Short mmCIF file of C-alpha atoms in Angstrom, two decimals:
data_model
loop_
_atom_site.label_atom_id
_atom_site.label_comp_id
_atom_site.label_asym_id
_atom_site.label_seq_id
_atom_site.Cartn_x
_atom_site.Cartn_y
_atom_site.Cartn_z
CA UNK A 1 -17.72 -4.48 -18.34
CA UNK A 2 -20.01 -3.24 -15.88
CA UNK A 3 -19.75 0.04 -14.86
CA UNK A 4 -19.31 -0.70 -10.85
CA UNK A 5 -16.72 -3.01 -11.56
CA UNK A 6 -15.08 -0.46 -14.16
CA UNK A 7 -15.16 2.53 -11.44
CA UNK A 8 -13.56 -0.25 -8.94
CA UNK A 9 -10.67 -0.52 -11.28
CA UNK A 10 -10.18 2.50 -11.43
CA UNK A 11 -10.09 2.90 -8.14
CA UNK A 12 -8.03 -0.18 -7.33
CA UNK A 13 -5.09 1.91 -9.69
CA UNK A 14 -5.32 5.24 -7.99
CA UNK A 15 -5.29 4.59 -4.62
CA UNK A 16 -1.91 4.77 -2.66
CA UNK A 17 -3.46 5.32 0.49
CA UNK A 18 -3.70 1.85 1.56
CA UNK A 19 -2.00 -1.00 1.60
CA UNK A 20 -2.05 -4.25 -0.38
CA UNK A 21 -4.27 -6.24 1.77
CA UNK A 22 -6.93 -3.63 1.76
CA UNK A 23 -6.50 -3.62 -1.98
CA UNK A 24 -7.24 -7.25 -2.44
CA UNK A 25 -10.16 -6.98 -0.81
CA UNK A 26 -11.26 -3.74 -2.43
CA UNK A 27 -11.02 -6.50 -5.37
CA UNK A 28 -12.73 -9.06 -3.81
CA UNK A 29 -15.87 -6.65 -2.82
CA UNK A 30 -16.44 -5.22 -6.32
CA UNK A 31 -16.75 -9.14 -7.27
CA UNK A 32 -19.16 -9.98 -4.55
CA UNK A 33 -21.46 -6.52 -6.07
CA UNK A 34 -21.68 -8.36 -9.09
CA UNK A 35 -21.56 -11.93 -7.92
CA UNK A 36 -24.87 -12.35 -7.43
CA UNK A 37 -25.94 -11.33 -11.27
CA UNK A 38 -23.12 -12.27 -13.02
CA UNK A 39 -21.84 -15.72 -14.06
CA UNK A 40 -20.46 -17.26 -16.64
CA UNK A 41 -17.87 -16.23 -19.17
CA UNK A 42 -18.89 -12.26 -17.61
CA UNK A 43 -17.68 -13.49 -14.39
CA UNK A 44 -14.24 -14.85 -15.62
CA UNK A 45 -13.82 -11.61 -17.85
CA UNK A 46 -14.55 -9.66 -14.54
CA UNK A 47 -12.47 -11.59 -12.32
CA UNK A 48 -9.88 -11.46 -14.95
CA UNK A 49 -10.39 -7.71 -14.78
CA UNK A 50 -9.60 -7.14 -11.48
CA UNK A 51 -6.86 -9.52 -11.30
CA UNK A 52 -5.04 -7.04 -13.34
CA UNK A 53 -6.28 -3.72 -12.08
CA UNK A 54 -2.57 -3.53 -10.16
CA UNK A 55 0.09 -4.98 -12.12
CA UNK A 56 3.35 -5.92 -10.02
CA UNK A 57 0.66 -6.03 -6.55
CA UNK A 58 0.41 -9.84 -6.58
CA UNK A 59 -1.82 -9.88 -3.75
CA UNK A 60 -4.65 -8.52 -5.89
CA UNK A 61 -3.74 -11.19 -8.81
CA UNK A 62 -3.45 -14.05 -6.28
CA UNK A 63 -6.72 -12.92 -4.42
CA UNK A 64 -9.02 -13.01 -7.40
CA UNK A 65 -7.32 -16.05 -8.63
CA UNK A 66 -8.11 -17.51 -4.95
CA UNK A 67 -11.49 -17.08 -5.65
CA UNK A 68 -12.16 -17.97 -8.74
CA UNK A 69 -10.28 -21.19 -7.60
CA UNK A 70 -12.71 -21.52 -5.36
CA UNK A 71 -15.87 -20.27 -7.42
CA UNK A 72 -14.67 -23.34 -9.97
CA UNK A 73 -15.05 -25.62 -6.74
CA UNK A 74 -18.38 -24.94 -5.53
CA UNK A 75 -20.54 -22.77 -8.22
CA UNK A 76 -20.93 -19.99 -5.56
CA UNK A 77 -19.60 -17.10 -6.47
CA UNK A 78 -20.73 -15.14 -3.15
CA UNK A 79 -19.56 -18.11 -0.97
CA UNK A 80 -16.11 -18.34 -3.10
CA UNK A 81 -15.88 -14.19 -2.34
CA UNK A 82 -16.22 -14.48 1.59
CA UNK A 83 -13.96 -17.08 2.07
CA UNK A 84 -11.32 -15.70 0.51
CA UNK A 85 -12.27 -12.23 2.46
CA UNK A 86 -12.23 -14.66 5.90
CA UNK A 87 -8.76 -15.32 5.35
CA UNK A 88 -7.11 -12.94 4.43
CA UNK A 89 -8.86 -11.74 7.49
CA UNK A 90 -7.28 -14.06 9.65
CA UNK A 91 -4.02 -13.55 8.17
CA UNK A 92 -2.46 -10.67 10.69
CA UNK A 93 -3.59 -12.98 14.02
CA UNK A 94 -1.92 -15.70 12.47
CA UNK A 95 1.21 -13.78 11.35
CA UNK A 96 1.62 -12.14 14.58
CA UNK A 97 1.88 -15.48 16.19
CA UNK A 98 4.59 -16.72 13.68
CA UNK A 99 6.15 -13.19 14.89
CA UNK A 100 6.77 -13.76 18.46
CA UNK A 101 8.79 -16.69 17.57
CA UNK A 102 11.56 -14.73 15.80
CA UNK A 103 10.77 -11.10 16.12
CA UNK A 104 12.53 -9.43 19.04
CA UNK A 105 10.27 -7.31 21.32
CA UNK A 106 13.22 -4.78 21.97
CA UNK A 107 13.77 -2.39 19.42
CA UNK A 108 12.11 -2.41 15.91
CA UNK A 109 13.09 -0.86 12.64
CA UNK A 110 10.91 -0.36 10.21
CA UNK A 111 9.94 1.67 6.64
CA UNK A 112 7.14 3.04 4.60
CA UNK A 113 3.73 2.13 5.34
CA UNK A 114 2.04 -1.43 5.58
CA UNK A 115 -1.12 -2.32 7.14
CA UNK A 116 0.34 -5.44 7.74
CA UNK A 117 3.59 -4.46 9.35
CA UNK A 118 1.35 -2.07 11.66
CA UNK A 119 -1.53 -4.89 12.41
CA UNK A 120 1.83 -6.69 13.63
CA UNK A 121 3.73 -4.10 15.44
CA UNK A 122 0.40 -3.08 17.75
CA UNK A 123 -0.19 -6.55 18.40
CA UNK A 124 3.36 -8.00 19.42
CA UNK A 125 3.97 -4.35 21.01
CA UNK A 126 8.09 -3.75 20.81
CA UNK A 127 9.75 -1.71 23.17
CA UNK A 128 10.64 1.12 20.55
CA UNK A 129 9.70 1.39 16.60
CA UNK A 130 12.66 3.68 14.89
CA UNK A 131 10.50 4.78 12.03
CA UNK A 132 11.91 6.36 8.83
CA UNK A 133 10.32 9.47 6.88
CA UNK A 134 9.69 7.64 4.14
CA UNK A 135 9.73 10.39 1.17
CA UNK A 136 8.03 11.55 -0.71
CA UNK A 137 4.87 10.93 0.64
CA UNK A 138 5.93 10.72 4.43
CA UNK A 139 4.20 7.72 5.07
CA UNK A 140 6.99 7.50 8.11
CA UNK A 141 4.84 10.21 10.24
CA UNK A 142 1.73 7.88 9.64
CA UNK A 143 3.25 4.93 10.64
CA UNK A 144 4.79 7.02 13.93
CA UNK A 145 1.00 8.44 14.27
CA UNK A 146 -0.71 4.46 14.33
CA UNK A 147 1.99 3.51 16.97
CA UNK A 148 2.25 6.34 19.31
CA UNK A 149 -1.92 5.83 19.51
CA UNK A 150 -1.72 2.29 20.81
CA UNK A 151 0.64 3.04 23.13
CA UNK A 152 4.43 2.22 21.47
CA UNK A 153 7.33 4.59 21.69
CA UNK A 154 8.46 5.90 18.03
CA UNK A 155 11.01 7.74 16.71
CA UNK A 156 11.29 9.30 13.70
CA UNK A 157 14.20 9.52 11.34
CA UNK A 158 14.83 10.64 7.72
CA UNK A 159 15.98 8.23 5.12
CA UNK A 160 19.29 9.65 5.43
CA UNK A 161 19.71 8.31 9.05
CA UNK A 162 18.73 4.63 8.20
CA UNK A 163 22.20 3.15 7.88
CA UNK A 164 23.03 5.35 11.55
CA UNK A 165 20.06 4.17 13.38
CA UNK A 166 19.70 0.76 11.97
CA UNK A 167 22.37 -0.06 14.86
CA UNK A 168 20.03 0.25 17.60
CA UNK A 169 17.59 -1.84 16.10
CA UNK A 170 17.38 -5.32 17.66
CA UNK A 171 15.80 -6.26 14.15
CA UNK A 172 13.79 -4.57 10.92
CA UNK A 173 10.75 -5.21 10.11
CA UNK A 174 8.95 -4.17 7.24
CA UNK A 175 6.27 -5.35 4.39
CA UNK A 176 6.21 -6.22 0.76
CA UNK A 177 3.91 -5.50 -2.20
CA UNK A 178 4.99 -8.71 -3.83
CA UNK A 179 7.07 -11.71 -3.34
CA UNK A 180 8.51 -12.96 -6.61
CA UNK A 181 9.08 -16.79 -7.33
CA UNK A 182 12.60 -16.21 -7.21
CA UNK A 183 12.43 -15.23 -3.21
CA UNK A 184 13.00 -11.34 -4.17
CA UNK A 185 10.71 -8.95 -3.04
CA UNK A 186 8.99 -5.58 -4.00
CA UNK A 187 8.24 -2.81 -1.57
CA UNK A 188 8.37 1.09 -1.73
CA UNK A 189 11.94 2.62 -2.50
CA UNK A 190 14.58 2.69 0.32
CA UNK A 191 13.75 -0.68 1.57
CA UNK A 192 17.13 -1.83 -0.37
CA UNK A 193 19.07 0.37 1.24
CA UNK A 194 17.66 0.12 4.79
CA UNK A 195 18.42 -4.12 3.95
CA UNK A 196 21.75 -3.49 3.02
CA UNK A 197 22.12 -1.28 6.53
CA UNK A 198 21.04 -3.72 8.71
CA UNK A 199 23.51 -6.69 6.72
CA UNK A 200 26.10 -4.23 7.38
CA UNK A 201 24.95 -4.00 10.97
CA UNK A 202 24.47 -7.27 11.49
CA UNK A 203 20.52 -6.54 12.52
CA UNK A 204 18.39 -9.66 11.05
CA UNK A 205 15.81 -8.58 8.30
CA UNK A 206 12.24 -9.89 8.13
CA UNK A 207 9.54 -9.27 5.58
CA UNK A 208 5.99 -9.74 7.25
CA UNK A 209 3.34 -10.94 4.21
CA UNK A 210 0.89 -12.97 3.65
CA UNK A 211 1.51 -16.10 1.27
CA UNK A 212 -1.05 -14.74 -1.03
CA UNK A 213 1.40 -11.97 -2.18
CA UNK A 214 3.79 -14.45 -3.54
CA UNK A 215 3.45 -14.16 -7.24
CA UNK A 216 2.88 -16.75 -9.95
CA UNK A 217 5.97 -17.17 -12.60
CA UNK A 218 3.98 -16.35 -15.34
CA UNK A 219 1.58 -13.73 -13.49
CA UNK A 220 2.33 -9.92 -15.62
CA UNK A 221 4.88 -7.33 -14.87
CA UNK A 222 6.77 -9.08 -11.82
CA UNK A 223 8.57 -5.72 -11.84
CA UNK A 224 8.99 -2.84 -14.26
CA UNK A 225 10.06 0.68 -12.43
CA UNK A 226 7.11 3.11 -11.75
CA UNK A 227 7.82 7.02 -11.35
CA UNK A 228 5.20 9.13 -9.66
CA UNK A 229 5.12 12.50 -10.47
CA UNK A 230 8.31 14.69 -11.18
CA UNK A 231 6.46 17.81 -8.61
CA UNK A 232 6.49 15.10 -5.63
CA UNK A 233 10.20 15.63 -5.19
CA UNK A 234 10.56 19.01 -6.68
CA UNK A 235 9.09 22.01 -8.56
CA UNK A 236 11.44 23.32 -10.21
CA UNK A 237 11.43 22.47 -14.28
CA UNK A 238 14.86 23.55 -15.28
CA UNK A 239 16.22 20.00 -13.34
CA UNK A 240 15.67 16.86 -14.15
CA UNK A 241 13.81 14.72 -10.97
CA UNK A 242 13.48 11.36 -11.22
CA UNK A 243 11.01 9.54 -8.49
CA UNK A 244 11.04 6.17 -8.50
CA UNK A 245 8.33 4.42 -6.27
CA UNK A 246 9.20 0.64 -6.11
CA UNK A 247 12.29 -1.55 -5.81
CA UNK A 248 13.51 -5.11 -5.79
CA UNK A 249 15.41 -6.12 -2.36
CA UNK A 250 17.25 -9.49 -3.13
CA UNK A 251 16.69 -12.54 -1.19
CA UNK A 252 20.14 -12.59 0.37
CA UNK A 253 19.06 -9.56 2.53
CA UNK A 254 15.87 -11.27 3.54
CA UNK A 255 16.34 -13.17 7.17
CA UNK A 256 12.82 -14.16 6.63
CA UNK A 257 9.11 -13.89 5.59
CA UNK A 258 7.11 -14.05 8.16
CA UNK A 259 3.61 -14.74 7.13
CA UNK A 260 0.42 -16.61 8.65
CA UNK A 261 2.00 -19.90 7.29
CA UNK A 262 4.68 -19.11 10.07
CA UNK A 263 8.39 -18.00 9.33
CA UNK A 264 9.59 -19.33 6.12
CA UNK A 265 13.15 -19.25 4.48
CA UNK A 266 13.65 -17.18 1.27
CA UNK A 267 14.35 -20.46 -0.78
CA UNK A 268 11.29 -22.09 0.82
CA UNK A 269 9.10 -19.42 -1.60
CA UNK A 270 9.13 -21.88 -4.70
CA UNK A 271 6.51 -23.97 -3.12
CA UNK A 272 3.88 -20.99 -2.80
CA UNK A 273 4.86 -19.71 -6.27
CA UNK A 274 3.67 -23.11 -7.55
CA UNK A 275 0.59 -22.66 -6.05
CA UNK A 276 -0.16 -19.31 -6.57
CA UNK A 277 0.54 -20.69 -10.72
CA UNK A 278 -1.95 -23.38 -10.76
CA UNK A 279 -4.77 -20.40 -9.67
CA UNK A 280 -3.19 -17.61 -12.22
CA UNK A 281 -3.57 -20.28 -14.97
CA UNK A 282 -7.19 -21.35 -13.65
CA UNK A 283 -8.21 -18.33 -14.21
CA UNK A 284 -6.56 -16.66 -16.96
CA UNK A 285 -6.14 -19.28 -19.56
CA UNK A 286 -8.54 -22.20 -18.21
CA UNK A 287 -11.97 -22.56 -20.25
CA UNK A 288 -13.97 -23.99 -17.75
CA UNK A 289 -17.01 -22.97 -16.33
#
């Protein structure tokens, strides 16, 4: 493997600064640095490569796949890379008009950080955004920081206060790392309890993703828990700290996913699992060139 697309990798698993989108296409630029150069059998093995730099992130899978899909198609690996950049691009316009069909411009709940839930948020601009702290990392005060700059009022509450808050919410809003076949999805710990809060409340739920981050049935690891480090939560080495990072929120919590394909029904997610199958199997067990 070449040693820009192995320091890419690397990268790719280390970073937990930004979101999955920006991920993807972290992905998709390492590809188009070799693109030019590289084709072949090296270009599946590198595709194949980054495709599984972020186990459980299905938008990186389904992104490569997407372009090798396309690569197969036209024999252009550069062309095959920007396309699949140019919409993924497009993605947030178009999700932020499936938004202002369902999405209530009153009130907004919403936690841990997504570039796609904040792309969203400063475009359909809500009243309020109740904002939770989003431990251990605080991502809450990052979020608050994004909306307070273009101009939306934010407050911000600990994860302790979701359930009491969640009430004046006129809906919550957050993102996903992955949306299994099943209609589940994945996002950072304490979205299952801020779901079950608003069900309790009576607040609809809504997932804002692109399609792309539905995974493939037979894509790797469609969820195994992941623990960050025991010193994130607490010093002290005499107790035992647990810190889980990730959890499954079940489908019957979901309202809806909103993505650029408009709002779509949890049991409606089949159809883009399919699809995002056919490219995993392109790529990973297909032998042509």
């Amino acid at each position: 493997m070449r040693p820009e697309v192995r320091a890419a990798i690397k990268d790719i698993q280390a970073n937990r600064d930004i979101g999955s989108r920006q991920l993807a296409i972290a992905a998709l630029q390492a590809l188009r640095t070799v693109g030019p150069d590289c084709a072949g059998e090296e270009l599946r093995e590198t595709c194949r490569a980054l495709a599984l730099a972020r186990p459980m992130n299905a938008a990186v899978e389904n992104t490569v796949a997407a372009a090798w899909s396309r690569y197969l198609e036209t024999g252009d690996c550069l062309r095959a890379v920007d396309e699949t950049i140019e919409d993924i691009e497009a993605a947030p316009e178009q999700i932020a008009l499936a938004a202002r069909k369902v999405v209530p411009s009153g009130t907004i709940m919403t936690h841990s950080w997504s570039s796609t839930v904040i792309e969203l948020l400063t475009r359909i601009k809500p009243r309020r955004v109740i904002v939770s702290e989003a431990r251990p990392f605080g991502d809450g005060l990052r979020v608050a920081r994004e909306l307070v700059h273009a101009g939306i009022s934010a407050t911000l509450v600990t994860e302790a206060q979701m359930a009491l808050f969640v009430h004046e919410a006129d809906a919550v809003v957050v993102g996903a790392d992955t949306i299994l076949p099943e209609g589940d999805f994945i996002n950072k710990i304490g979205t299952r309890i801020l779901a079950l809060a608003a069900r309790d409340a009576d607040v609809p739920f809504y997932t804002v993703a692109e399609t792309l981050k539905v995974s493939a049935p037979s894509e790797p690891l469609p969820f195994a828990v992941q623990e960050g480090k025991a010193k994130e939560i607490c010093a002290e080495k005499w107790l035992e700290v647990r810190n889980v990072l990730y959890e499954v929120t079940p489908s019957r919590l979901v309202t809806a996913y909103v993505t650029e394909q408009g709002a779509i029904d949890p049991a409606d997610v089949t159809r883009f699992s399919t699809e995002a199958e056919r490219r995993w199997q392109a790529l990973m067990n297909s032998h042509e060139l």
